[in-house]
Amino acid sequence: MIKHDLVIVGGGPAGMAAAVAAYDSGVKDVVIIDRDASLGGILQQCIHNGFGLHKLGEELTGPEYASVYEKKVRERNITIYNDMMVTCLTADKIVTAQGSSGILKIQAKAVILAMGCRERSRGALNICGTRPAGIYSAGTAQKLMNCEGYSVGKKVVILGSGDIGLIMARRMTLEGAKVEAVCEIMPYSGGLTRNIVQCLEDYNIPLYLSHTVAEIHGQKRLEGVTIAQVDENRRIIENTKRFIACDTLLLSVGLIPENELTKEAGIPIDNITNGAIVDENRQTLVPGIFACGNVLQVHDLVDYVSDEAELAGNGAAQYILNGGCKGDSVCTEAGNGVRYVLPQRVNTGTGKDVSLFLRVTKPYGKVRFTVKSSENVLAKAVRIKAAPGEMEKITIKADLLNNITEPITVELEEV
Amino acid sequence: MIKNITCIICPKGCSLTAEINEGIVCVNGNTCERGKQYATDECLNPTRTVTSMVRVSNKCNCMVSVKTVKPIPKGKIFETMELIRGAEVCAPVSIGDVILEDVFGTQVIATKNIDR
Ligand code: SF4
């Protein structure tokens, strides 16, 4: 068994930004382990632009954004293991990986989990019908097209209006395919408004809200799908069924944080985010193990992933150098209209501002968010609109966190 | 004529209205100046950045991603795609390498590093 100060599981945007932040905070023995042949994670296949506006002040494509961070990693003396998959993690921070360099067993002082997420698959959806070729998750189709150059299909239906589905609708149209429909089971889209505009409206691709794919047809290759409207309980309305001929069905039906290692190490998971329960430094309930990026909560923007990873990197460095936060903490709770709040725990009296990240339960017009601990108001924020697809950030000033002992709740009211 | 436009410059996605009067555009609802510029362009000369990929001829199953340096006129997107489809490169490729010199007033450049 070898020893390292900090081991980071995953070399995507979260892992890279965490490594750089930890290094710059004074931990010089940092290792990144990634299962792919190169750093960058999912960004390698996200060839569209729109990354980095918030964080880097310029609009980049996915691979360009990744290369900015890869350069930072390589400028520092950070060890990278590519083609290595972490297969086991224990609560006492022993990391086992295997792959091109054989089997690696590392005793770490701290670990940062940055494994990202994977796509929800068709199996999780139970669509009736046959099992022909031509059904892909949107991200798989994206990888086949953008990295390997395969043409995926000619007539396409997309189920789910998450951002990857919207981006793929445009991508396939540009490559000469006809996208017949995007069906979204919810009465609103899960993607960013800008993607609805520049990926669907620009190309006159119809978006059917409150619609789903009811049946799949075809023997060897997909021949078509039956789509149908759903009622408010998401049950199919029989007399709205109609057939659309297509050779390809893309599924963009949600992302699942990849937390197998986290669970194996006995780290408690939040049932709503499907990621670990963390404090404001992104430390899990197992001291010395941190989590950031999409493995912790599914983000809409890579810029926020990088921000979150820096918190985790700094937090892990403080833990290694001086044991980290040891004071009191309170938990956070989602109140009216709020689906979840992250971090789930906040250390009090640390002298630092704390930002809360949250999502609302459904689309709203103008709202006011109130952050309270019993009767103390800690922060207020007004937004012109709020939607589940867009993460909100509200910051609590350090001095207001000094004498808090009751849970911090966030709720919204329509104004 | 009043046009409703969703700003796509940043993820906020502000809802803008633009009123066009004899070639002069009056914008409302924007949070920042870039939104105003976007709505004006969208009324007078809408443009988009095109991103795609080009086959790397000396490597198997290998594509390099590319983009137009500046946005091109919206009506030229499919013509730009045709030009990009006709391009070919040899590894090694570095980010910023010019793939096509003159595409509707801008260049198409590589957005990924590909080793030999
Ligand atoms: S107007 Fe400004 S803030 Fe609003 S979406 Fe456009 S760029 Fe973003």
Coordinates of C-alpha atoms and ligand atoms in Angstrom, one line a residue:
Chain A
M1 CA 0.0 0.0 0.0
I2 CA 1.3 3.5 -0.9
K3 CA 0.5 6.7 0.9
H4 CA -0.7 10.0 -0.5
D5 CA -2.1 13.1 1.1
L6 CA -5.1 13.7 -1.1
V7 CA -6.8 11.3 -3.6
I8 CA -9.4 12.6 -6.0
V9 CA -11.7 10.1 -7.6
G10 CA -12.6 11.4 -11.1
G11 CA -10.7 13.7 -13.5
G12 CA -13.6 15.7 -14.9
P13 CA -14.3 19.3 -14.3
A14 CA -15.0 18.7 -10.6
G15 CA -11.9 16.6 -10.0
M16 CA -9.5 18.9 -11.9
A17 CA -10.8 22.1 -10.1
A18 CA -10.6 20.4 -6.7
A19 CA -7.1 19.2 -7.3
V20 CA -5.9 22.7 -8.3
A21 CA -7.6 24.4 -5.3
A22 CA -6.2 21.9 -2.8
Y23 CA -2.7 22.2 -4.3
D24 CA -2.9 26.0 -4.2
S25 CA -4.1 25.8 -0.5
G26 CA -0.8 24.0 0.4
V27 CA -1.3 20.3 -0.1
K28 CA 1.3 19.3 -2.7
D29 CA 0.8 15.5 -2.7
V30 CA -2.3 15.3 -4.8
V31 CA -3.4 12.3 -7.0
I32 CA -6.2 12.2 -9.6
I33 CA -7.5 8.8 -10.6
D34 CA -9.7 8.6 -13.7
R35 CA -11.1 5.7 -15.6
D36 CA -10.9 7.4 -19.0
A37 CA -7.7 7.8 -21.2
S38 CA -7.7 11.5 -20.8
L39 CA -8.8 14.2 -18.3
G40 CA -12.0 16.2 -18.9
G41 CA -14.8 13.8 -18.3
I42 CA -18.1 14.5 -20.0
L43 CA -16.8 17.9 -21.3
Q44 CA -14.9 16.0 -24.0
Q45 CA -18.1 15.2 -25.8
C46 CA -19.9 18.5 -25.1
I47 CA -18.6 20.2 -28.3
H48 CA -21.2 23.0 -28.1
N49 CA -20.4 26.4 -26.7
G50 CA -21.7 28.3 -23.7
F51 CA -19.2 27.0 -21.0
G52 CA -17.2 29.4 -18.9
L53 CA -19.1 32.6 -19.2
H54 CA -19.5 32.9 -15.4
K55 CA -16.3 31.4 -14.3
L56 CA -13.8 32.4 -17.0
G57 CA -15.5 35.4 -18.5
E58 CA -15.5 34.0 -22.0
E59 CA -17.7 31.6 -23.9
L60 CA -16.0 28.3 -24.6
T61 CA -16.9 24.8 -25.9
G62 CA -16.7 21.9 -23.5
P63 CA -13.3 20.6 -24.7
E64 CA -11.8 24.1 -24.4
Y65 CA -13.2 24.6 -20.9
A66 CA -11.6 21.2 -19.9
S67 CA -8.3 22.2 -21.4
V68 CA -8.1 25.4 -19.3
Y69 CA -8.3 23.2 -16.2
E70 CA -6.1 20.4 -17.6
K71 CA -3.4 23.0 -18.2
K72 CA -3.7 24.2 -14.6
V73 CA -3.4 20.6 -13.4
R74 CA -0.4 19.9 -15.5
E75 CA 1.4 23.1 -14.5
R76 CA 1.3 21.9 -10.9
N77 CA 3.0 18.7 -9.7
I78 CA -0.2 16.7 -9.5
T79 CA -0.1 13.0 -10.2
I80 CA -2.6 11.6 -12.7
Y81 CA -3.6 8.0 -13.1
N82 CA -5.6 7.6 -16.3
D83 CA -7.3 4.3 -17.4
M84 CA -7.7 3.4 -13.8
M85 CA -11.0 2.7 -12.2
V86 CA -11.5 3.1 -8.4
T87 CA -13.3 -0.1 -7.3
C88 CA -13.3 0.3 -3.6
L89 CA -13.3 3.1 -1.0
T90 CA -13.4 2.6 2.8
A91 CA -14.4 5.0 5.6
D92 CA -10.7 5.0 6.8
K93 CA -9.8 6.4 3.4
I94 CA -8.2 3.4 1.7
V95 CA -8.7 3.7 -2.1
T96 CA -8.3 0.7 -4.4
A97 CA -8.1 1.2 -8.1
Q98 CA -7.4 -1.1 -11.0
G99 CA -6.7 -0.7 -14.7
S100 CA -3.7 0.0 -17.0
S101 CA -1.3 0.4 -14.1
G102 CA -2.3 -2.8 -12.4
I103 CA -3.8 -2.7 -8.9
L104 CA -3.2 0.4 -6.8
K105 CA -4.0 0.6 -3.1
I106 CA -3.6 4.0 -1.5
Q107 CA -3.9 5.1 2.1
A108 CA -5.1 8.7 1.8
K109 CA -5.3 11.4 4.4
A110 CA -8.3 12.9 2.6
V111 CA -10.4 11.8 -0.4
I112 CA -12.5 14.0 -2.7
L113 CA -15.3 12.2 -4.6
A114 CA -15.8 13.7 -8.1
M115 CA -17.3 10.7 -10.0
G116 CA -20.0 12.7 -11.8
C117 CA -23.3 11.1 -12.8
R118 CA -24.7 8.7 -15.3
E119 CA -27.8 8.8 -17.4
R120 CA -31.0 7.2 -16.3
S121 CA -31.6 4.3 -18.7
R122 CA -34.7 3.0 -20.5
G123 CA -35.0 0.1 -18.1
A124 CA -35.8 2.6 -15.3
L125 CA -38.8 3.8 -17.3
N126 CA -40.5 0.7 -18.3
I127 CA -41.8 1.6 -21.8
C128 CA -43.9 -1.1 -23.4
G129 CA -43.0 -2.7 -26.7
T130 CA -40.1 -4.4 -28.4
R131 CA -36.4 -4.1 -27.9
P132 CA -35.0 -3.0 -31.3
A133 CA -31.7 -1.2 -32.1
G134 CA -31.8 2.5 -32.4
I135 CA -32.6 3.5 -28.7
Y136 CA -29.8 5.4 -27.1
S137 CA -29.4 7.6 -24.0
A138 CA -28.8 11.1 -25.3
G139 CA -25.3 11.2 -23.8
T140 CA -24.3 7.9 -25.5
A141 CA -25.5 9.2 -28.8
Q142 CA -23.6 12.4 -28.2
K143 CA -20.3 10.5 -27.5
L144 CA -20.8 8.3 -30.6
M145 CA -21.4 11.3 -32.8
N146 CA -19.0 13.8 -31.4
C147 CA -16.0 11.7 -30.4
E148 CA -16.2 8.7 -32.7
G149 CA -17.9 10.2 -35.7
Y150 CA -20.8 7.7 -36.1
S151 CA -24.1 8.8 -37.6
V152 CA -26.7 7.8 -35.0
G153 CA -29.9 8.0 -37.0
K154 CA -32.0 9.9 -39.6
K155 CA -35.5 10.3 -38.1
V156 CA -35.4 11.0 -34.4
V157 CA -37.8 11.3 -31.4
I158 CA -36.4 12.5 -28.1
L159 CA -37.9 11.7 -24.8
G160 CA -37.1 14.2 -22.1
S161 CA -36.3 17.8 -22.4
G162 CA -33.2 17.9 -20.2
D163 CA -30.3 19.9 -21.5
I164 CA -28.5 17.0 -23.1
G165 CA -31.7 16.0 -25.1
L166 CA -32.1 19.6 -26.3
I167 CA -28.4 19.9 -27.3
M168 CA -28.7 16.6 -29.2
A169 CA -31.9 17.7 -31.0
R170 CA -29.8 20.6 -32.5
R171 CA -26.8 18.5 -33.1
M172 CA -28.7 15.8 -35.0
T173 CA -30.5 18.4 -37.0
L174 CA -27.2 20.0 -38.0
E175 CA -25.9 16.6 -39.1
G176 CA -28.9 16.2 -41.4
A177 CA -31.3 14.2 -39.3
K178 CA -35.0 15.2 -38.9
V179 CA -36.0 15.5 -35.2
E180 CA -39.7 14.8 -35.3
A181 CA -40.5 15.6 -31.7
V182 CA -39.2 16.2 -28.2
C183 CA -41.6 14.8 -25.6
E184 CA -41.5 16.0 -22.0
I185 CA -43.7 14.2 -19.4
M186 CA -43.8 17.2 -17.1
P187 CA -45.8 20.3 -17.9
Y188 CA -42.6 22.3 -18.2
S189 CA -39.1 21.7 -19.6
G190 CA -36.3 20.5 -17.4
G191 CA -33.7 22.3 -19.5
L192 CA -32.4 25.9 -19.6
T193 CA -34.6 28.4 -21.4
R194 CA -31.7 29.4 -23.6
N195 CA -31.4 25.8 -24.9
I196 CA -35.1 25.6 -25.7
V197 CA -34.6 28.8 -27.8
Q198 CA -31.3 28.0 -29.6
C199 CA -31.8 24.2 -29.9
L200 CA -35.5 23.8 -30.6
E201 CA -37.1 27.1 -31.7
D202 CA -34.2 28.0 -34.0
Y203 CA -34.9 24.8 -36.0
N204 CA -38.7 24.6 -35.6
I205 CA -38.5 21.3 -33.6
P206 CA -41.8 20.8 -31.7
L207 CA -41.7 20.3 -27.9
Y208 CA -44.7 18.4 -26.6
L209 CA -45.1 19.1 -22.9
S210 CA -47.1 16.6 -20.7
H211 CA -46.3 13.9 -23.4
T212 CA -44.5 10.6 -23.1
V213 CA -43.5 7.7 -25.3
A214 CA -46.1 5.0 -24.7
E215 CA -44.9 2.3 -26.9
I216 CA -41.8 1.2 -28.9
H217 CA -42.3 -0.5 -32.3
G218 CA -39.9 -2.4 -34.6
Q219 CA -38.1 -5.8 -34.7
K220 CA -34.4 -5.4 -35.7
R221 CA -34.3 -1.6 -36.0
L222 CA -36.7 0.9 -34.4
E223 CA -39.6 1.7 -36.8
G224 CA -41.5 4.2 -34.7
V225 CA -42.9 5.1 -31.4
T226 CA -46.4 5.8 -30.0
I227 CA -46.5 9.1 -28.1
A228 CA -49.3 10.2 -25.9
Q229 CA -50.4 13.0 -23.6
V230 CA -50.4 12.4 -19.9
D231 CA -52.8 13.7 -17.2
E232 CA -51.7 15.5 -14.1
N233 CA -50.8 12.2 -12.4
R234 CA -48.6 11.3 -15.4
R235 CA -51.0 8.6 -16.6
I236 CA -51.3 8.1 -20.3
I237 CA -54.6 9.5 -21.9
E238 CA -55.6 6.7 -24.2
N239 CA -57.3 8.7 -27.0
T240 CA -54.3 11.0 -27.4
K241 CA -52.0 8.2 -28.6
R242 CA -50.4 8.7 -32.0
F243 CA -47.7 7.0 -34.0
I244 CA -44.5 8.7 -35.2
A245 CA -42.3 6.9 -37.6
C246 CA -38.6 7.1 -36.6
D247 CA -35.4 5.1 -36.6
T248 CA -33.9 6.6 -33.5
L249 CA -35.2 7.3 -29.9
L250 CA -33.0 9.3 -27.6
L251 CA -33.6 9.3 -23.9
S252 CA -32.8 12.4 -21.9
V253 CA -34.7 11.5 -18.8
G254 CA -32.4 12.5 -16.0
L255 CA -29.1 11.9 -14.4
I256 CA -28.1 9.8 -11.5
P257 CA -25.1 10.7 -9.3
E258 CA -22.7 7.8 -9.4
N259 CA -22.5 7.1 -5.7
E260 CA -21.7 3.4 -5.5
L261 CA -18.3 4.1 -3.9
T262 CA -19.8 6.6 -1.6
K263 CA -22.4 4.1 -0.3
E264 CA -19.8 1.3 0.0
A265 CA -17.8 3.5 2.3
G266 CA -20.9 4.0 4.5
I267 CA -21.3 7.7 3.7
P268 CA -24.9 8.8 4.3
I269 CA -26.8 10.0 1.2
D270 CA -29.5 12.6 0.8
N271 CA -32.7 11.0 -0.6
I272 CA -33.5 14.0 -2.7
T273 CA -30.2 15.0 -4.3
N274 CA -29.0 11.4 -4.4
G275 CA -25.6 12.7 -3.4
A276 CA -23.8 12.6 -0.1
I277 CA -24.9 14.8 2.9
V278 CA -22.3 17.5 3.2
D279 CA -21.3 20.7 5.0
E280 CA -20.4 24.0 3.4
N281 CA -16.8 22.7 2.8
R282 CA -18.4 19.8 0.9
Q283 CA -17.2 17.4 3.6
T284 CA -19.4 14.3 4.0
L285 CA -20.5 12.9 7.3
V286 CA -17.3 10.8 7.2
P287 CA -14.5 13.2 8.3
G288 CA -11.8 13.7 5.6
I289 CA -14.1 12.5 2.7
F290 CA -15.4 15.3 0.5
A291 CA -17.7 15.3 -2.5
C292 CA -18.3 17.9 -5.3
G293 CA -19.7 18.3 -8.8
N294 CA -22.4 16.1 -10.3
V295 CA -21.8 13.2 -7.9
L296 CA -23.1 15.5 -5.1
Q297 CA -25.9 17.3 -6.9
V298 CA -26.7 17.5 -10.6
H299 CA -25.7 20.9 -11.8
D300 CA -26.9 22.9 -14.8
L301 CA -23.6 24.7 -15.4
V302 CA -20.1 23.5 -15.4
D303 CA -19.0 26.9 -14.0
Y304 CA -20.9 26.1 -10.7
V305 CA -19.2 22.6 -10.7
S306 CA -15.8 24.3 -10.7
D307 CA -16.9 26.7 -7.9
E308 CA -18.1 23.8 -5.8
A309 CA -15.0 21.8 -6.5
E310 CA -12.9 24.7 -5.2
L311 CA -14.8 24.6 -1.9
A312 CA -14.1 20.9 -1.6
G313 CA -10.4 21.3 -2.6
N314 CA -9.9 24.0 0.0
G315 CA -11.9 22.1 2.6
A316 CA -9.8 18.9 2.0
A317 CA -6.6 21.0 2.3
Q318 CA -7.7 22.5 5.6
Y319 CA -8.6 19.0 6.9
I320 CA -5.1 17.7 5.9
L321 CA -3.2 20.7 7.2
N322 CA -5.1 21.4 10.5
G323 CA -7.9 19.0 11.0
G324 CA -10.7 21.1 9.4
C325 CA -13.8 22.5 11.1
K326 CA -14.4 21.3 14.7
G327 CA -17.1 23.6 16.0
D328 CA -20.9 23.4 16.2
S329 CA -23.1 22.9 13.2
V330 CA -26.8 23.2 12.3
C331 CA -28.7 21.5 9.5
T332 CA -30.5 23.1 6.6
E333 CA -34.1 22.4 5.6
A334 CA -36.2 22.9 2.5
G335 CA -39.4 24.8 3.3
N336 CA -42.3 25.9 1.2
G337 CA -41.7 25.6 -2.6
V338 CA -38.1 24.5 -2.2
R339 CA -37.1 20.9 -3.2
Y340 CA -33.7 20.7 -1.6
V341 CA -31.0 22.9 0.0
L342 CA -27.3 22.1 -0.2
P343 CA -25.2 22.0 1.9
Q344 CA -27.3 20.0 4.3
R345 CA -25.2 21.1 7.3
V346 CA -23.6 24.5 8.1
N347 CA -20.8 25.0 10.6
T348 CA -21.5 28.0 12.7
G349 CA -19.1 30.7 13.9
T350 CA -16.4 30.0 11.3
G351 CA -16.2 33.7 10.3
K352 CA -17.0 32.9 6.7
D353 CA -20.0 33.6 4.4
V354 CA -21.9 30.5 3.4
S355 CA -23.8 30.1 0.1
L356 CA -26.8 27.9 -0.1
F357 CA -27.7 26.2 -3.3
L358 CA -31.3 25.1 -4.0
R359 CA -33.9 24.1 -6.5
V360 CA -37.6 25.0 -6.4
T361 CA -40.4 22.4 -6.7
K362 CA -42.1 23.8 -9.9
P363 CA -41.9 26.9 -12.1
Y364 CA -42.7 30.1 -10.4
G365 CA -43.1 33.8 -11.5
K366 CA -41.6 36.4 -9.2
V367 CA -40.7 34.9 -5.8
R368 CA -39.0 36.0 -2.6
F369 CA -36.7 33.5 -0.8
T370 CA -36.4 33.8 2.9
V371 CA -33.6 32.1 4.9
K372 CA -34.3 31.8 8.6
S373 CA -33.1 30.1 11.7
S374 CA -36.2 30.0 14.0
E375 CA -37.2 33.7 14.0
N376 CA -33.9 35.1 12.8
V377 CA -33.9 36.2 9.2
L378 CA -30.5 35.4 7.7
A379 CA -31.0 36.3 4.1
K380 CA -33.6 37.4 1.6
A381 CA -33.5 37.2 -2.2
V382 CA -36.0 38.2 -4.9
R383 CA -36.0 36.5 -8.3
I384 CA -38.1 37.6 -11.3
K385 CA -38.7 33.9 -12.1
A386 CA -37.6 30.5 -10.7
A387 CA -37.7 27.1 -12.3
P388 CA -36.6 23.6 -11.2
G389 CA -34.1 23.6 -14.1
E390 CA -32.2 26.5 -12.8
M391 CA -30.3 26.3 -9.5
E392 CA -30.5 29.2 -7.1
K393 CA -27.7 30.5 -4.9
I394 CA -28.3 32.6 -1.7
T395 CA -25.5 33.7 0.5
I396 CA -25.6 34.1 4.2
K397 CA -23.2 36.7 5.7
A398 CA -20.7 35.4 8.2
D399 CA -21.7 37.5 11.2
L400 CA -25.3 36.3 11.0
L401 CA -24.1 32.7 11.5
N402 CA -22.4 33.3 14.8
N403 CA -25.0 32.4 17.3
I404 CA -27.3 30.1 15.4
T405 CA -28.4 26.9 17.1
E406 CA -31.7 26.1 15.3
P407 CA -32.0 24.6 11.8
I408 CA -31.7 27.0 8.8
T409 CA -34.8 26.8 6.6
V410 CA -35.3 28.3 3.1
E411 CA -38.8 29.0 1.8
L412 CA -40.3 31.0 -0.9
E413 CA -43.4 33.1 -1.3
E414 CA -44.8 34.4 -4.6
V415 CA -44.8 38.2 -4.8
Chain B
M1 CA -43.8 45.8 -34.3
I2 CA -42.9 44.3 -30.9
K3 CA -40.9 41.1 -30.8
N4 CA -40.6 38.8 -27.7
I5 CA -37.1 37.4 -27.5
T6 CA -35.4 35.1 -25.0
C7 CA -31.8 36.2 -24.5
I8 CA -29.4 33.3 -25.0
I9 CA -26.2 35.1 -24.1
C10 CA -26.1 33.8 -20.6
P11 CA -28.0 31.1 -18.6
K12 CA -30.3 33.6 -17.0
G13 CA -32.3 33.6 -20.1
C14 CA -34.1 37.0 -19.6
S15 CA -37.3 37.6 -21.5
L16 CA -36.8 40.7 -23.7
T17 CA -39.1 42.7 -25.8
A18 CA -37.8 44.6 -28.8
E19 CA -39.7 47.3 -30.6
I20 CA -38.4 48.0 -34.1
N21 CA -39.1 51.5 -35.5
E22 CA -37.6 52.4 -38.9
G23 CA -34.4 50.3 -38.3
I24 CA -34.0 51.5 -34.7
V25 CA -34.5 48.9 -32.0
C26 CA -35.8 49.7 -28.5
V27 CA -35.1 46.9 -26.0
N28 CA -36.8 46.2 -22.6
G29 CA -36.4 43.5 -20.0
N30 CA -32.7 43.1 -20.3
T31 CA -30.6 42.7 -17.1
C32 CA -27.4 43.8 -18.8
E33 CA -26.0 45.6 -21.8
R34 CA -25.2 42.3 -23.6
G35 CA -28.9 41.5 -23.6
K36 CA -29.6 44.8 -25.4
Q37 CA -27.0 44.1 -28.0
Y38 CA -28.3 40.6 -28.5
A39 CA -31.9 41.7 -29.0
T40 CA -30.8 44.4 -31.4
D41 CA -28.8 41.9 -33.5
E42 CA -31.6 39.4 -33.3
C43 CA -33.9 41.9 -34.9
L44 CA -31.6 43.3 -37.5
N45 CA -29.1 40.4 -38.2
P46 CA -29.5 37.3 -36.1
T47 CA -26.3 35.3 -35.7
R48 CA -25.2 32.0 -34.1
T49 CA -21.9 30.3 -33.3
V50 CA -21.7 27.0 -35.1
T51 CA -20.0 24.0 -33.4
S52 CA -19.4 20.7 -35.1
M53 CA -16.6 18.2 -35.7
V54 CA -14.1 17.2 -38.4
R55 CA -12.7 13.8 -39.1
V56 CA -9.0 13.3 -38.3
S57 CA -7.9 11.4 -41.4
N58 CA -4.8 9.7 -39.9
K59 CA -6.5 8.3 -36.9
C60 CA -9.1 5.7 -36.6
N61 CA -12.6 6.7 -35.2
C62 CA -11.2 10.0 -34.3
M63 CA -12.9 13.4 -34.5
V64 CA -11.8 16.9 -33.6
S65 CA -14.4 19.4 -32.4
V66 CA -14.5 22.8 -34.1
K67 CA -16.3 26.1 -33.9
T68 CA -16.7 29.3 -35.8
V69 CA -14.6 32.0 -34.1
K70 CA -17.4 34.5 -34.4
P71 CA -21.1 33.9 -34.8
I72 CA -22.2 33.6 -38.4
P73 CA -25.5 34.8 -39.9
K74 CA -28.3 32.5 -38.7
G75 CA -29.4 31.9 -42.3
K76 CA -26.0 30.5 -43.2
I77 CA -25.8 27.7 -40.5
F78 CA -26.5 24.8 -42.9
E79 CA -24.1 26.1 -45.5
T80 CA -21.4 26.4 -42.8
M81 CA -22.2 22.8 -41.8
E82 CA -21.6 21.7 -45.4
L83 CA -18.2 23.5 -45.5
I84 CA -17.2 21.9 -42.2
R85 CA -18.3 18.5 -43.4
G86 CA -16.0 18.8 -46.4
A87 CA -13.0 19.6 -44.2
E88 CA -10.3 17.2 -43.1
V89 CA -7.4 17.4 -40.8
C90 CA -4.3 15.4 -39.8
A91 CA -3.2 14.8 -36.2
P92 CA -1.6 16.4 -34.3
V93 CA -4.2 19.2 -33.9
S94 CA -4.1 21.9 -31.2
I95 CA -6.9 24.1 -29.9
G96 CA -7.1 27.2 -32.0
D97 CA -5.6 25.6 -35.2
V98 CA -7.4 27.1 -38.2
I99 CA -9.4 24.4 -40.0
L100 CA -11.2 26.7 -42.5
E101 CA -9.9 30.1 -43.5
D102 CA -12.9 32.1 -44.5
V103 CA -16.5 31.1 -43.6
F104 CA -18.9 34.0 -43.8
G105 CA -16.4 36.5 -42.5
T106 CA -14.9 34.3 -39.8
Q107 CA -12.7 31.2 -39.3
V108 CA -13.4 27.7 -38.2
I109 CA -10.9 26.6 -35.5
A110 CA -10.2 23.4 -33.6
T111 CA -11.5 23.2 -30.0
K112 CA -9.7 20.1 -28.9
N113 CA -6.1 18.9 -28.8
I114 CA -5.5 15.6 -30.6
D115 CA -2.1 13.9 -30.3
R116 CA -0.4 12.2 -33.1
Ligands
SF4_1 S1 -29.9 40.2 -20.7 FE1 -27.9 39.9 -19.7 S2 -28.4 38.8 -17.8 FE2 -30.2 38.6 -19.1 S3 -29.8 36.6 -20.2 FE3 -29.0 38.3 -21.5 S4 -26.9 38.3 -21.0 FE4 -27.9 37.2 -19.4

